[in-house]
Amino acid sequence: AARGYRTVFTSASPNSTAAPSSWVPPLATSVTIAVNVAVGVAQFVWFDARTLRDYTMCPALVVDARQYYRVVTSAYLHGGALHLGVNMLSLRSIGPALEYRLGTCALLSWIGLATVLSGACHAAL
């Protein structure tokens, strides 16, 4: 039988939200980490200061110039390798349990909602 993430949890109690440490993260967690790392590598290797300036959060440009894309793009840019690493380690630590409890689509929805709401709140300040 194929080993899906639900079958891996059969050894845990039905009410457990903790994923075994040797377990591979489920889809939403893995995809989110992969996208962030890919953007991070591109940012550190290829992006110059002008490119970063074009995609980071600038509330005045979001509101006045209607550059709404900045709300999302700024969520995937990081201040350095340590910033990216700590965020991805944190996601790797709690993502599998959240995805197991919420489901893949719900977790992706929450990540998307949190991205938009945090950027909108920042722009509103």
Coordinates of N, CA and C in Angstrom, one line a residue:
A1 N 0.8 -1.2 0.0 CA 0.0 0.0 0.0 C 0.9 1.2 0.0
A2 N 0.4 2.3 -0.6 CA 1.1 3.5 -0.7 C 1.1 4.2 0.7
R3 N 2.2 4.8 1.1 CA 2.3 5.4 2.4 C 2.0 6.9 2.3
G4 N 0.8 7.2 2.5 CA 0.3 8.6 2.6 C 0.6 9.1 4.0
Y5 N 0.4 10.4 4.2 CA 0.7 10.9 5.5 C -0.3 10.5 6.6
R6 N -1.5 10.1 6.2 CA -2.4 9.6 7.2 C -2.0 8.2 7.7
T7 N -1.4 7.4 6.8 CA -1.0 6.0 7.3 C 0.2 6.1 8.2
V8 N 1.0 7.2 8.0 CA 2.2 7.3 8.9 C 1.8 7.6 10.3
F9 N 0.6 8.3 10.5 CA 0.2 8.6 11.8 C -0.6 7.5 12.6
T10 N -0.7 6.3 11.9 CA -1.4 5.3 12.6 C -0.8 4.8 13.9
S11 N 0.5 5.0 14.1 CA 1.2 4.6 15.3 C 0.9 5.6 16.4
A12 N 0.5 6.8 16.1 CA 0.2 7.8 17.1 C -1.3 7.7 17.6
S13 N -1.5 8.2 18.7 CA -2.9 8.1 19.3 C -3.8 8.9 18.4
P14 N -5.1 8.6 18.3 CA -6.0 9.3 17.4 C -6.1 10.8 17.7
N15 N -5.8 11.3 18.9 CA -5.9 12.7 19.3 C -4.6 13.4 19.2
S16 N -3.6 12.7 18.7 CA -2.2 13.3 18.7 C -2.1 14.3 17.5
T17 N -1.5 15.4 17.7 CA -1.2 16.4 16.7 C 0.2 16.4 16.3
A18 N 1.1 15.7 17.0 CA 2.5 15.7 16.8 C 2.9 14.7 15.7
A19 N 3.7 15.1 14.8 CA 4.2 14.2 13.7 C 5.5 13.6 14.2
P20 N 5.7 12.3 13.9 CA 7.0 11.7 14.2 C 8.1 12.4 13.6
S21 N 9.3 12.5 14.3 CA 10.4 13.3 13.8 C 11.0 12.8 12.5
S22 N 10.9 11.5 12.2 CA 11.5 11.0 11.0 C 10.5 11.1 9.8
W23 N 9.4 11.7 10.0 CA 8.3 11.7 9.0 C 8.6 12.9 8.0
V24 N 8.3 12.7 6.8 CA 8.5 13.7 5.8 C 7.3 14.6 5.8
P25 N 7.5 16.0 5.8 CA 6.4 16.9 5.9 C 5.3 16.7 4.8
P26 N 4.1 16.9 5.1 CA 3.0 16.7 4.1 C 3.1 17.8 3.0
L27 N 2.3 17.7 2.0 CA 2.3 18.6 0.8 C 2.4 20.1 1.0
A28 N 1.4 20.6 1.8 CA 1.4 22.1 1.9 C 2.6 22.6 2.6
T29 N 3.1 21.9 3.6 CA 4.3 22.3 4.3 C 5.5 22.2 3.4
S30 N 5.6 21.1 2.7 CA 6.8 20.9 1.8 C 6.8 22.0 0.7
V31 N 5.6 22.2 0.1 CA 5.5 23.2 -1.0 C 5.8 24.6 -0.5
T32 N 5.3 25.0 0.6 CA 5.6 26.3 1.2 C 7.1 26.5 1.5
I33 N 7.7 25.5 2.1 CA 9.1 25.5 2.3 C 9.9 25.6 1.0
A34 N 9.5 24.8 0.0 CA 10.3 24.8 -1.2 C 10.2 26.1 -1.9
V35 N 9.0 26.7 -2.0 CA 8.8 28.0 -2.6 C 9.6 29.1 -1.9
N36 N 9.6 29.1 -0.6 CA 10.3 30.1 0.2 C 11.8 29.9 0.0
V37 N 12.3 28.7 0.0 CA 13.8 28.5 -0.2 C 14.2 28.9 -1.6
A38 N 13.3 28.5 -2.6 CA 13.6 28.9 -4.0 C 13.7 30.4 -4.2
V39 N 12.7 31.1 -3.6 CA 12.7 32.6 -3.7 C 13.9 33.1 -2.9
G40 N 14.2 32.5 -1.8 CA 15.4 32.9 -1.0 C 16.7 32.8 -1.7
V41 N 16.9 31.7 -2.4 CA 18.1 31.4 -3.2 C 18.2 32.5 -4.3
A42 N 17.1 32.7 -5.0 CA 17.0 33.7 -6.1 C 17.3 35.0 -5.5
Q43 N 16.8 35.4 -4.4 CA 17.0 36.7 -3.8 C 18.5 36.9 -3.4
F44 N 19.1 35.9 -2.8 CA 20.5 36.0 -2.4 C 21.5 35.9 -3.5
V45 N 21.1 35.2 -4.6 CA 22.1 35.0 -5.7 C 21.9 36.0 -6.8
W46 N 20.6 36.3 -7.2 CA 20.4 37.1 -8.4 C 19.8 38.5 -8.2
F47 N 19.1 38.7 -7.1 CA 18.4 40.0 -7.0 C 19.3 41.0 -6.5
D48 N 19.3 42.2 -7.2 CA 20.1 43.3 -6.7 C 19.2 44.2 -5.9
A49 N 19.7 45.3 -5.4 CA 19.0 46.2 -4.5 C 17.7 46.8 -5.2
R50 N 17.8 47.1 -6.5 CA 16.7 47.6 -7.2 C 15.5 46.6 -7.3
T51 N 15.9 45.4 -7.6 CA 14.9 44.3 -7.7 C 14.2 44.2 -6.3
L52 N 14.9 44.1 -5.3 CA 14.3 44.0 -3.9 C 13.4 45.2 -3.6
R53 N 13.9 46.3 -4.0 CA 13.1 47.5 -3.7 C 11.8 47.5 -4.5
D54 N 11.8 46.8 -5.7 CA 10.5 46.7 -6.5 C 9.5 45.8 -5.9
Y55 N 9.9 44.9 -5.0 CA 9.0 43.8 -4.5 C 8.8 43.8 -3.0
T56 N 9.5 44.6 -2.3 CA 9.3 44.7 -0.8 C 8.1 45.5 -0.5
M57 N 7.7 45.4 0.8 CA 6.5 46.2 1.2 C 6.9 47.6 1.4
C58 N 6.1 48.5 0.8 CA 6.2 49.9 0.9 C 4.7 50.4 1.0
P59 N 4.2 50.6 2.2 CA 2.8 51.0 2.3 C 2.3 52.1 1.4
A60 N 3.1 53.1 1.3 CA 2.7 54.2 0.4 C 2.5 53.8 -1.0
L61 N 3.4 52.9 -1.5 CA 3.2 52.4 -2.9 C 2.0 51.5 -3.1
V62 N 1.8 50.7 -2.0 CA 0.6 49.8 -2.1 C -0.7 50.6 -2.1
V63 N -0.8 51.6 -1.3 CA -2.0 52.4 -1.2 C -2.1 53.5 -2.3
D64 N -1.1 54.3 -2.5 CA -1.1 55.4 -3.5 C -1.0 54.9 -4.9
A65 N 0.0 54.1 -5.2 CA 0.3 53.6 -6.5 C -0.4 52.3 -6.9
R66 N -1.2 51.8 -6.0 CA -2.0 50.6 -6.2 C -1.1 49.4 -6.6
Q67 N 0.1 49.3 -6.0 CA 1.0 48.2 -6.3 C 0.7 47.0 -5.3
Y68 N -0.5 46.4 -5.5 CA -1.0 45.4 -4.5 C -0.2 44.1 -4.5
Y69 N 0.6 43.9 -5.6 CA 1.4 42.7 -5.6 C 2.4 42.7 -4.5
R70 N 2.8 43.8 -4.0 CA 3.8 43.9 -2.9 C 3.3 43.2 -1.6
V71 N 2.0 43.2 -1.4 CA 1.4 42.5 -0.2 C 1.8 41.1 -0.2
V72 N 1.9 40.4 -1.4 CA 2.2 39.0 -1.4 C 3.7 38.8 -1.6
T73 N 4.3 39.5 -2.5 CA 5.7 39.3 -2.8 C 6.6 39.6 -1.6
S74 N 6.2 40.5 -0.8 CA 7.1 40.9 0.4 C 7.1 39.7 1.4
A75 N 6.0 38.9 1.4 CA 6.0 37.8 2.3 C 7.0 36.7 2.0
Y76 N 7.5 36.7 0.8 CA 8.5 35.6 0.4 C 9.9 36.1 0.4
L77 N 10.1 37.4 0.7 CA 11.5 37.9 0.7 C 11.9 38.0 2.2
H78 N 13.2 37.6 2.4 CA 13.7 37.5 3.8 C 14.9 38.4 3.9
G79 N 15.2 38.8 5.2 CA 16.3 39.7 5.5 C 17.6 39.1 5.5
G80 N 17.8 37.8 5.3 CA 19.0 37.2 5.2 C 18.8 35.6 5.3
A81 N 19.9 34.9 5.2 CA 19.9 33.4 5.3 C 19.4 33.0 6.7
L82 N 19.8 33.7 7.7 CA 19.4 33.3 9.1 C 17.8 33.5 9.2
H83 N 17.3 34.6 8.7 CA 15.9 34.9 8.8 C 15.1 33.8 8.1
L84 N 15.6 33.4 6.8 CA 14.9 32.4 6.1 C 15.0 31.0 6.8
G85 N 16.2 30.7 7.3 CA 16.4 29.4 7.9 C 15.6 29.2 9.2
V86 N 15.5 30.3 10.0 CA 14.7 30.2 11.2 C 13.2 30.0 10.9
N87 N 12.7 30.8 9.9 CA 11.3 30.7 9.5 C 11.0 29.3 8.9
M88 N 11.9 28.7 8.1 CA 11.6 27.4 7.5 C 11.8 26.3 8.6
L89 N 12.7 26.5 9.5 CA 12.8 25.5 10.6 C 11.5 25.5 11.5
S90 N 11.0 26.7 11.7 CA 9.7 26.9 12.5 C 8.6 26.2 11.7
L91 N 8.5 26.5 10.4 CA 7.4 25.9 9.6 C 7.6 24.4 9.6
R92 N 8.8 23.9 9.5 CA 9.0 22.4 9.5 C 8.6 21.8 10.8
S93 N 8.8 22.6 11.9 CA 8.4 22.1 13.2 C 6.9 22.0 13.4
I94 N 6.2 23.0 13.0 CA 4.7 23.1 13.3 C 3.9 22.8 12.1
G95 N 4.4 22.9 10.9 CA 3.6 22.7 9.7 C 2.9 21.3 9.6
P96 N 3.7 20.2 9.8 CA 3.1 18.9 9.7 C 1.9 18.7 10.7
A97 N 2.0 19.1 11.9 CA 0.9 18.9 12.9 C -0.3 19.8 12.5
L98 N 0.0 21.0 12.0 CA -1.1 21.8 11.6 C -1.8 21.2 10.4
E99 N -1.0 20.8 9.4 CA -1.6 20.2 8.2 C -2.4 18.9 8.5
Y100 N -1.9 18.1 9.4 CA -2.6 16.9 9.8 C -3.9 17.3 10.4
R101 N -3.9 18.3 11.3 CA -5.2 18.7 12.0 C -6.1 19.4 11.1
L102 N -5.6 20.3 10.2 CA -6.5 21.2 9.4 C -6.8 20.6 8.0
G103 N -5.8 19.9 7.5 CA -5.9 19.4 6.1 C -5.0 20.3 5.2
T104 N -4.7 19.7 4.1 CA -3.8 20.4 3.2 C -4.4 21.7 2.6
C105 N -5.6 21.6 2.1 CA -6.3 22.8 1.5 C -6.5 23.9 2.6
A106 N -6.9 23.5 3.8 CA -7.2 24.5 4.8 C -5.9 25.2 5.3
L107 N -4.8 24.4 5.4 CA -3.5 25.0 5.7 C -3.0 26.0 4.7
L108 N -3.1 25.6 3.4 CA -2.8 26.5 2.3 C -3.7 27.8 2.3
S109 N -4.9 27.6 2.6 CA -5.8 28.7 2.7 C -5.4 29.7 3.9
W110 N -5.1 29.1 5.0 CA -4.7 29.9 6.2 C -3.4 30.7 5.9
I111 N -2.4 30.0 5.2 CA -1.2 30.6 4.8 C -1.5 31.8 3.9
G112 N -2.3 31.6 2.9 CA -2.6 32.6 2.0 C -3.4 33.8 2.6
L113 N -4.3 33.5 3.5 CA -5.0 34.5 4.2 C -4.1 35.3 5.1
A114 N -3.2 34.6 5.8 CA -2.3 35.3 6.7 C -1.3 36.2 5.9
T115 N -0.9 35.7 4.8 CA -0.1 36.5 3.9 C -0.7 37.8 3.5
V116 N -2.0 37.7 3.0 CA -2.7 38.9 2.5 C -3.1 39.8 3.7
L117 N -3.6 39.3 4.8 CA -4.0 40.1 5.9 C -2.8 40.8 6.6
S118 N -1.7 40.1 6.7 CA -0.5 40.8 7.3 C 0.0 41.9 6.5
G119 N 0.0 41.7 5.1 CA 0.4 42.7 4.2 C -0.5 43.9 4.2
A120 N -1.8 43.6 4.2 CA -2.8 44.6 4.2 C -2.8 45.5 5.5
C121 N -2.6 44.8 6.6 CA -2.4 45.5 7.9 C -1.2 46.4 7.9
H122 N -0.1 45.9 7.4 CA 1.1 46.7 7.3 C 0.9 47.9 6.4
A123 N 0.2 47.7 5.2 CA -0.1 48.8 4.3 C -1.0 49.8 4.9
A124 N -1.9 49.4 5.8 CA -2.9 50.3 6.4 C -2.2 51.2 7.5
L125 N -1.1 50.8 8.0 CA -0.5 51.6 9.0 C 0.1 52.8 8.4

